[in-house]
Amino acid sequence: MSAVKTLEAVARDRVGKGAARAVRRQGQVPAVVYGGGQPPQSIAIDLIRTRTLIYAGGFKTTLFEINAGGKKTRAIPRDFQLDPVSGVPMHVDFLRVVAGQTVTVEVPVHFHNEDAAPGIKQQGGTLNISLHTLAVEVAPDQIPDGIEIDLTGREIGDVIHVSDVTLPAGVVYTGEATDPIANVVPPTVLGAEVEAEEAAIAEAQSAEAEAEKVEAEAEEAEASEEKKED
């Protein structure tokens, strides 16, 4: 499971768009901590630190101890917004964590030992992944870094369901046990899909090029007519 990480913060008295813009100009990210039966607390966290944490992966499954002016609060990120152009963090929402509470988080699925899967190694099959993450309910201090799946012995046609996976203690999947996570498909299945997609793209590009050619010829003819009239 992930270790609790410390996150330094500054308490904010002012809220609103103007106050948020002022925080960002100072190299910080506006954030709010809510839940736990307490009023929301507005804070500001360092931009570089926040960006590093988000892009390192696993941000939403990390338990933080937020230190704002000497007041420490344990919380987990529930959402964050990025600038659509620059990708810079714009805002973060944290959920307070209280004793006995569980949270629902998306935990990544990690596959191992592809070389030991005959359907992939010897038969040239491909692992077709349906679920890259699993939504699980778990205590905040027991969130696993990932769900590990061993592919040893997997043949073409094998389907891996949630029921085939041993989840860590205290982790409960929120969906159905019969939900498929991945399956090993013959090499021609995905290949045919890729070829069909590439053919569709080529056809669309050809049609677009033809349309541009017709438009250019029409503009040239129009210009020629205008020249004759002059």
PDB file of C-alpha atoms in Angstrom:
ATOM      1  CA  MET A   1       0.000   0.000   0.000  1.00  0.00           C
ATOM      2  CA  SER A   2       1.063   3.582  -0.541  1.00  0.00           C
ATOM      3  CA  ALA A   3       2.733   5.390   2.342  1.00  0.00           C
ATOM      4  CA  VAL A   4       1.134   8.537   3.727  1.00  0.00           C
ATOM      5  CA  LYS A   5       2.728  11.571   2.089  1.00  0.00           C
ATOM      6  CA  THR A   6       3.160  14.973   3.694  1.00  0.00           C
ATOM      7  CA  LEU A   7       1.818  17.985   1.819  1.00  0.00           C
ATOM      8  CA  GLU A   8       2.572  21.504   3.018  1.00  0.00           C
ATOM      9  CA  ALA A   9      -0.236  24.029   2.536  1.00  0.00           C
ATOM     10  CA  VAL A  10      -1.282  27.564   3.403  1.00  0.00           C
ATOM     11  CA  ALA A  11      -4.750  28.367   4.742  1.00  0.00           C
ATOM     12  CA  ARG A  12      -6.772  30.742   2.542  1.00  0.00           C
ATOM     13  CA  ASP A  13      -9.199  33.296   3.949  1.00  0.00           C
ATOM     14  CA  ARG A  14     -10.492  34.523   0.606  1.00  0.00           C
ATOM     15  CA  VAL A  15     -12.336  32.407  -1.948  1.00  0.00           C
ATOM     16  CA  GLY A  16     -13.740  33.038  -5.386  1.00  0.00           C
ATOM     17  CA  LYS A  17     -12.299  33.431  -8.882  1.00  0.00           C
ATOM     18  CA  GLY A  18     -10.341  36.562  -8.069  1.00  0.00           C
ATOM     19  CA  ALA A  19      -8.744  35.013  -5.013  1.00  0.00           C
ATOM     20  CA  ALA A  20      -7.941  31.827  -6.956  1.00  0.00           C
ATOM     21  CA  ARG A  21      -6.214  33.820  -9.695  1.00  0.00           C
ATOM     22  CA  ALA A  22      -4.162  35.649  -7.061  1.00  0.00           C
ATOM     23  CA  VAL A  23      -3.081  32.304  -5.576  1.00  0.00           C
ATOM     24  CA  ARG A  24      -1.983  31.026  -8.988  1.00  0.00           C
ATOM     25  CA  ARG A  25       0.036  34.181  -9.659  1.00  0.00           C
ATOM     26  CA  GLN A  26       2.009  33.334  -6.500  1.00  0.00           C
ATOM     27  CA  GLY A  27       2.984  29.913  -7.871  1.00  0.00           C
ATOM     28  CA  GLN A  28       0.406  27.995  -5.866  1.00  0.00           C
ATOM     29  CA  VAL A  29      -2.687  25.935  -6.581  1.00  0.00           C
ATOM     30  CA  PRO A  30      -6.014  26.689  -4.856  1.00  0.00           C
ATOM     31  CA  ALA A  31      -7.520  23.669  -3.150  1.00  0.00           C
ATOM     32  CA  VAL A  32     -10.266  22.753  -0.721  1.00  0.00           C
ATOM     33  CA  VAL A  33     -10.534  20.058   1.963  1.00  0.00           C
ATOM     34  CA  TYR A  34     -14.074  18.902   2.691  1.00  0.00           C
ATOM     35  CA  GLY A  35     -16.024  16.109   4.375  1.00  0.00           C
ATOM     36  CA  GLY A  36     -15.527  14.394   7.710  1.00  0.00           C
ATOM     37  CA  GLY A  37     -18.418  16.312   9.267  1.00  0.00           C
ATOM     38  CA  GLN A  38     -16.411  19.544   9.273  1.00  0.00           C
ATOM     39  CA  PRO A  39     -16.732  22.790   7.290  1.00  0.00           C
ATOM     40  CA  PRO A  40     -14.724  23.013   4.060  1.00  0.00           C
ATOM     41  CA  GLN A  41     -11.230  24.450   4.442  1.00  0.00           C
ATOM     42  CA  SER A  42      -9.704  26.491   1.616  1.00  0.00           C
ATOM     43  CA  ILE A  43      -5.967  26.047   1.203  1.00  0.00           C
ATOM     44  CA  ALA A  44      -3.180  26.727  -1.288  1.00  0.00           C
ATOM     45  CA  ILE A  45      -0.496  24.183  -2.209  1.00  0.00           C
ATOM     46  CA  ASP A  46       2.759  24.552  -4.106  1.00  0.00           C
ATOM     47  CA  LEU A  47       2.335  24.375  -7.890  1.00  0.00           C
ATOM     48  CA  ILE A  48       5.529  22.462  -8.690  1.00  0.00           C
ATOM     49  CA  ARG A  49       4.922  19.922  -5.919  1.00  0.00           C
ATOM     50  CA  THR A  50       1.317  19.427  -7.019  1.00  0.00           C
ATOM     51  CA  ARG A  51       2.202  19.032 -10.680  1.00  0.00           C
ATOM     52  CA  THR A  52       4.903  16.489  -9.820  1.00  0.00           C
ATOM     53  CA  LEU A  53       2.494  14.454  -7.690  1.00  0.00           C
ATOM     54  CA  ILE A  54      -0.242  14.441 -10.338  1.00  0.00           C
ATOM     55  CA  TYR A  55       1.966  13.464 -13.259  1.00  0.00           C
ATOM     56  CA  ALA A  56       3.840  10.839 -11.246  1.00  0.00           C
ATOM     57  CA  GLY A  57       0.624   8.776 -11.246  1.00  0.00           C
ATOM     58  CA  GLY A  58      -1.483   7.357  -8.431  1.00  0.00           C
ATOM     59  CA  PHE A  59      -2.429  10.812  -7.166  1.00  0.00           C
ATOM     60  CA  LYS A  60      -6.050   9.918  -6.453  1.00  0.00           C
ATOM     61  CA  THR A  61      -5.075   6.792  -4.516  1.00  0.00           C
ATOM     62  CA  THR A  62      -2.538   8.522  -2.259  1.00  0.00           C
ATOM     63  CA  LEU A  63      -3.316   9.408   1.335  1.00  0.00           C
ATOM     64  CA  PHE A  64      -1.881  12.805   2.299  1.00  0.00           C
ATOM     65  CA  GLU A  65      -1.243  14.464   5.629  1.00  0.00           C
ATOM     66  CA  ILE A  66      -1.877  18.119   4.824  1.00  0.00           C
ATOM     67  CA  ASN A  67      -0.089  20.568   7.094  1.00  0.00           C
ATOM     68  CA  ALA A  68      -1.732  23.995   6.925  1.00  0.00           C
ATOM     69  CA  GLY A  69      -0.336  26.389   9.522  1.00  0.00           C
ATOM     70  CA  GLY A  70       0.443  23.635  11.998  1.00  0.00           C
ATOM     71  CA  LYS A  71      -2.978  22.003  11.615  1.00  0.00           C
ATOM     72  CA  LYS A  72      -2.574  18.521  10.167  1.00  0.00           C
ATOM     73  CA  THR A  73      -5.404  16.838   8.271  1.00  0.00           C
ATOM     74  CA  ARG A  74      -5.414  13.465   6.593  1.00  0.00           C
ATOM     75  CA  ALA A  75      -7.154  13.571   3.227  1.00  0.00           C
ATOM     76  CA  ILE A  76      -7.271  11.887  -0.151  1.00  0.00           C
ATOM     77  CA  PRO A  77      -7.598  13.696  -3.524  1.00  0.00           C
ATOM     78  CA  ARG A  78     -11.053  13.290  -5.039  1.00  0.00           C
ATOM     79  CA  ASP A  79     -10.686  15.484  -8.111  1.00  0.00           C
ATOM     80  CA  PHE A  80      -8.402  17.971  -9.800  1.00  0.00           C
ATOM     81  CA  GLN A  81      -8.604  20.309 -12.778  1.00  0.00           C
ATOM     82  CA  LEU A  82      -5.848  20.962 -15.304  1.00  0.00           C
ATOM     83  CA  ASP A  83      -5.544  23.846 -17.723  1.00  0.00           C
ATOM     84  CA  PRO A  84      -6.756  22.365 -21.054  1.00  0.00           C
ATOM     85  CA  VAL A  85      -3.894  23.977 -22.976  1.00  0.00           C
ATOM     86  CA  SER A  86      -0.866  23.982 -20.676  1.00  0.00           C
ATOM     87  CA  GLY A  87      -1.820  21.043 -18.420  1.00  0.00           C
ATOM     88  CA  VAL A  88      -0.991  23.121 -15.338  1.00  0.00           C
ATOM     89  CA  PRO A  89      -2.984  22.153 -12.195  1.00  0.00           C
ATOM     90  CA  MET A  90      -5.748  24.688 -11.565  1.00  0.00           C
ATOM     91  CA  HIS A  91      -7.587  23.293  -8.532  1.00  0.00           C
ATOM     92  CA  VAL A  92      -7.625  20.244  -6.268  1.00  0.00           C
ATOM     93  CA  ASP A  93     -10.407  18.802  -4.103  1.00  0.00           C
ATOM     94  CA  PHE A  94      -9.434  16.732  -1.053  1.00  0.00           C
ATOM     95  CA  LEU A  95     -11.708  14.521   1.053  1.00  0.00           C
ATOM     96  CA  ARG A  96     -11.011  14.362   4.789  1.00  0.00           C
ATOM     97  CA  VAL A  97     -10.332  10.913   6.140  1.00  0.00           C
ATOM     98  CA  VAL A  98     -11.805   9.884   9.494  1.00  0.00           C
ATOM     99  CA  ALA A  99     -11.352   6.704  11.536  1.00  0.00           C
ATOM    100  CA  GLY A 100     -13.420   3.768  10.310  1.00  0.00           C
ATOM    101  CA  GLN A 101     -14.175   5.409   6.971  1.00  0.00           C
ATOM    102  CA  THR A 102     -13.803   3.684   3.604  1.00  0.00           C
ATOM    103  CA  VAL A 103     -13.413   5.347   0.231  1.00  0.00           C
ATOM    104  CA  THR A 104     -14.038   4.256  -3.342  1.00  0.00           C
ATOM    105  CA  VAL A 105     -10.982   4.643  -5.567  1.00  0.00           C
ATOM    106  CA  GLU A 106      -9.777   3.477  -8.987  1.00  0.00           C
ATOM    107  CA  VAL A 107      -6.756   1.230  -8.513  1.00  0.00           C
ATOM    108  CA  PRO A 108      -4.589   0.399 -11.563  1.00  0.00           C
ATOM    109  CA  VAL A 109      -4.260  -3.179 -12.791  1.00  0.00           C
ATOM    110  CA  HIS A 110      -0.710  -4.510 -13.331  1.00  0.00           C
ATOM    111  CA  PHE A 111      -0.061  -7.578 -15.491  1.00  0.00           C
ATOM    112  CA  HIS A 112       3.007  -9.759 -14.987  1.00  0.00           C
ATOM    113  CA  ASN A 113       4.754 -12.731 -16.622  1.00  0.00           C
ATOM    114  CA  GLU A 114       3.594 -12.298 -20.229  1.00  0.00           C
ATOM    115  CA  ASP A 115       6.619 -14.388 -21.240  1.00  0.00           C
ATOM    116  CA  ALA A 116       5.150 -17.257 -19.236  1.00  0.00           C
ATOM    117  CA  ALA A 117       1.812 -17.088 -21.084  1.00  0.00           C
ATOM    118  CA  PRO A 118       1.862 -19.622 -23.973  1.00  0.00           C
ATOM    119  CA  GLY A 119      -0.957 -17.804 -25.750  1.00  0.00           C
ATOM    120  CA  ILE A 120       1.185 -14.666 -25.935  1.00  0.00           C
ATOM    121  CA  LYS A 121       4.775 -15.953 -26.038  1.00  0.00           C
ATOM    122  CA  GLN A 122       4.457 -19.063 -28.235  1.00  0.00           C
ATOM    123  CA  GLN A 123       1.216 -18.489 -30.146  1.00  0.00           C
ATOM    124  CA  GLY A 124       1.598 -14.763 -30.864  1.00  0.00           C
ATOM    125  CA  GLY A 125      -1.649 -13.768 -29.156  1.00  0.00           C
ATOM    126  CA  THR A 126      -2.333 -10.334 -27.721  1.00  0.00           C
ATOM    127  CA  LEU A 127      -3.527  -9.340 -24.259  1.00  0.00           C
ATOM    128  CA  ASN A 128      -6.747  -7.382 -24.791  1.00  0.00           C
ATOM    129  CA  ILE A 129      -7.368  -5.303 -21.641  1.00  0.00           C
ATOM    130  CA  SER A 130     -10.960  -4.371 -20.798  1.00  0.00           C
ATOM    131  CA  LEU A 131     -10.339  -2.787 -17.385  1.00  0.00           C
ATOM    132  CA  HIS A 132      -7.168  -0.811 -16.781  1.00  0.00           C
ATOM    133  CA  THR A 133      -8.361   0.073 -13.265  1.00  0.00           C
ATOM    134  CA  LEU A 134     -10.701  -1.500 -10.730  1.00  0.00           C
ATOM    135  CA  ALA A 135     -13.110   0.561  -8.636  1.00  0.00           C
ATOM    136  CA  VAL A 136     -12.687  -0.709  -5.094  1.00  0.00           C
ATOM    137  CA  GLU A 137     -13.880   0.232  -1.617  1.00  0.00           C
ATOM    138  CA  VAL A 138     -11.121   0.299   0.951  1.00  0.00           C
ATOM    139  CA  ALA A 139      -9.867   2.069   4.067  1.00  0.00           C
ATOM    140  CA  PRO A 140      -7.723   5.074   3.058  1.00  0.00           C
ATOM    141  CA  ASP A 141      -4.632   3.706   4.779  1.00  0.00           C
ATOM    142  CA  GLN A 142      -4.964   0.351   2.999  1.00  0.00           C
ATOM    143  CA  ILE A 143      -5.207   1.540  -0.614  1.00  0.00           C
ATOM    144  CA  PRO A 144      -2.986  -0.757  -2.702  1.00  0.00           C
ATOM    145  CA  ASP A 145      -0.559   0.640  -5.271  1.00  0.00           C
ATOM    146  CA  GLY A 146      -2.100  -1.711  -7.822  1.00  0.00           C
ATOM    147  CA  ILE A 147      -3.924  -4.967  -8.424  1.00  0.00           C
ATOM    148  CA  GLU A 148      -1.413  -7.621  -9.514  1.00  0.00           C
ATOM    149  CA  ILE A 149      -2.421 -10.217 -12.123  1.00  0.00           C
ATOM    150  CA  ASP A 150      -0.190 -13.160 -13.057  1.00  0.00           C
ATOM    151  CA  LEU A 151      -0.451 -14.237 -16.723  1.00  0.00           C
ATOM    152  CA  THR A 152       1.503 -17.463 -16.244  1.00  0.00           C
ATOM    153  CA  GLY A 153      -0.075 -20.311 -18.227  1.00  0.00           C
ATOM    154  CA  ARG A 154      -2.640 -18.164 -20.023  1.00  0.00           C
ATOM    155  CA  GLU A 155      -3.705 -19.504 -23.425  1.00  0.00           C
ATOM    156  CA  ILE A 156      -5.458 -17.892 -26.390  1.00  0.00           C
ATOM    157  CA  GLY A 157      -9.149 -17.638 -25.529  1.00  0.00           C
ATOM    158  CA  ASP A 158      -8.576 -17.329 -21.796  1.00  0.00           C
ATOM    159  CA  VAL A 159     -10.633 -14.618 -20.092  1.00  0.00           C
ATOM    160  CA  ILE A 160      -9.556 -13.140 -16.778  1.00  0.00           C
ATOM    161  CA  HIS A 161     -12.506 -12.122 -14.604  1.00  0.00           C
ATOM    162  CA  VAL A 162     -12.474 -10.194 -11.337  1.00  0.00           C
ATOM    163  CA  SER A 163     -13.334 -13.444  -9.588  1.00  0.00           C
ATOM    164  CA  ASP A 164     -10.024 -14.902 -10.830  1.00  0.00           C
ATOM    165  CA  VAL A 165      -8.016 -12.240  -9.013  1.00  0.00           C
ATOM    166  CA  THR A 166      -7.058 -12.321  -5.347  1.00  0.00           C
ATOM    167  CA  LEU A 167      -7.616  -8.826  -3.983  1.00  0.00           C
ATOM    168  CA  PRO A 168      -5.568  -7.565  -1.044  1.00  0.00           C
ATOM    169  CA  ALA A 169      -7.124  -7.880   2.405  1.00  0.00           C
ATOM    170  CA  GLY A 170      -9.717  -5.194   3.087  1.00  0.00           C
ATOM    171  CA  VAL A 171     -10.183  -4.371  -0.607  1.00  0.00           C
ATOM    172  CA  VAL A 172     -13.685  -4.897  -2.023  1.00  0.00           C
ATOM    173  CA  TYR A 173     -14.502  -4.589  -5.717  1.00  0.00           C
ATOM    174  CA  THR A 174     -17.604  -2.471  -6.293  1.00  0.00           C
ATOM    175  CA  GLY A 175     -18.697  -4.167  -9.531  1.00  0.00           C
ATOM    176  CA  GLU A 176     -19.623  -7.733 -10.399  1.00  0.00           C
ATOM    177  CA  ALA A 177     -17.303 -10.684  -9.861  1.00  0.00           C
ATOM    178  CA  THR A 178     -18.003 -11.773 -13.441  1.00  0.00           C
ATOM    179  CA  ASP A 179     -16.671  -8.517 -14.936  1.00  0.00           C
ATOM    180  CA  PRO A 180     -13.913  -9.331 -17.461  1.00  0.00           C
ATOM    181  CA  ILE A 181     -10.572  -7.618 -16.889  1.00  0.00           C
ATOM    182  CA  ALA A 182      -8.681  -8.942 -19.909  1.00  0.00           C
ATOM    183  CA  ASN A 183      -8.538 -11.787 -22.408  1.00  0.00           C
ATOM    184  CA  VAL A 184      -5.919 -13.321 -24.686  1.00  0.00           C
ATOM    185  CA  VAL A 185      -6.975 -12.979 -28.321  1.00  0.00           C
ATOM    186  CA  PRO A 186      -5.514 -14.512 -31.511  1.00  0.00           C
ATOM    187  CA  PRO A 187      -3.017 -12.314 -33.364  1.00  0.00           C
ATOM    188  CA  THR A 188      -5.443 -11.736 -36.266  1.00  0.00           C
ATOM    189  CA  VAL A 189      -8.290 -10.288 -34.182  1.00  0.00           C
ATOM    190  CA  LEU A 190      -6.746  -6.991 -33.138  1.00  0.00           C
ATOM    191  CA  GLY A 191      -4.743  -6.902 -36.376  1.00  0.00           C
ATOM    192  CA  ALA A 192      -7.958  -6.915 -38.428  1.00  0.00           C
ATOM    193  CA  GLU A 193      -9.408  -4.141 -36.304  1.00  0.00           C
ATOM    194  CA  VAL A 194      -6.286  -2.019 -36.805  1.00  0.00           C
ATOM    195  CA  GLU A 195      -6.311  -2.662 -40.568  1.00  0.00           C
ATOM    196  CA  ALA A 196      -9.987  -1.680 -40.791  1.00  0.00           C
ATOM    197  CA  GLU A 197      -9.330   1.497 -38.822  1.00  0.00           C
ATOM    198  CA  GLU A 198      -6.326   2.387 -40.992  1.00  0.00           C
ATOM    199  CA  ALA A 199      -8.380   1.759 -44.147  1.00  0.00           C
ATOM    200  CA  ALA A 200     -11.162   4.031 -42.865  1.00  0.00           C
ATOM    201  CA  ILE A 201      -8.646   6.781 -42.088  1.00  0.00           C
ATOM    202  CA  ALA A 202      -7.043   6.447 -45.532  1.00  0.00           C
ATOM    203  CA  GLU A 203     -10.446   6.624 -47.207  1.00  0.00           C
ATOM    204  CA  ALA A 204     -11.378   9.741 -45.230  1.00  0.00           C
ATOM    205  CA  GLN A 205      -8.072  11.387 -46.101  1.00  0.00           C
ATOM    206  CA  SER A 206      -8.536  10.539 -49.778  1.00  0.00           C
ATOM    207  CA  ALA A 207     -12.039  12.004 -49.768  1.00  0.00           C
ATOM    208  CA  GLU A 208     -10.776  15.143 -48.052  1.00  0.00           C
ATOM    209  CA  ALA A 209      -7.952  15.512 -50.585  1.00  0.00           C
ATOM    210  CA  GLU A 210     -10.407  15.104 -53.464  1.00  0.00           C
ATOM    211  CA  ALA A 211     -12.712  17.725 -51.967  1.00  0.00           C
ATOM    212  CA  GLU A 212      -9.797  20.136 -51.604  1.00  0.00           C
ATOM    213  CA  LYS A 213      -8.795  19.483 -55.246  1.00  0.00           C
ATOM    214  CA  VAL A 214     -12.314  20.220 -56.495  1.00  0.00           C
ATOM    215  CA  GLU A 215     -12.458  23.373 -54.383  1.00  0.00           C
ATOM    216  CA  ALA A 216      -9.077  24.533 -55.713  1.00  0.00           C
ATOM    217  CA  GLU A 217     -10.145  23.892 -59.319  1.00  0.00           C
ATOM    218  CA  ALA A 218     -13.343  25.843 -58.746  1.00  0.00           C
ATOM    219  CA  GLU A 219     -11.417  28.782 -57.292  1.00  0.00           C
ATOM    220  CA  GLU A 220      -8.981  28.674 -60.216  1.00  0.00           C
ATOM    221  CA  ALA A 221     -11.846  28.655 -62.740  1.00  0.00           C
ATOM    222  CA  GLU A 222     -13.512  31.543 -60.931  1.00  0.00           C
ATOM    223  CA  ALA A 223     -10.293  33.530 -60.961  1.00  0.00           C
ATOM    224  CA  SER A 224      -9.866  32.831 -64.663  1.00  0.00           C
ATOM    225  CA  GLU A 225     -13.359  34.091 -65.404  1.00  0.00           C
ATOM    226  CA  GLU A 226     -12.760  37.251 -63.410  1.00  0.00           C
ATOM    227  CA  LYS A 227      -9.543  37.828 -65.366  1.00  0.00           C
ATOM    228  CA  LYS A 228     -11.396  37.500 -68.675  1.00  0.00           C
ATOM    229  CA  GLU A 229     -14.020  39.992 -67.556  1.00  0.00           C
ATOM    230  CA  ASP A 230     -11.297  42.498 -66.640  1.00  0.00           C
TER     231      ASP A 230
END
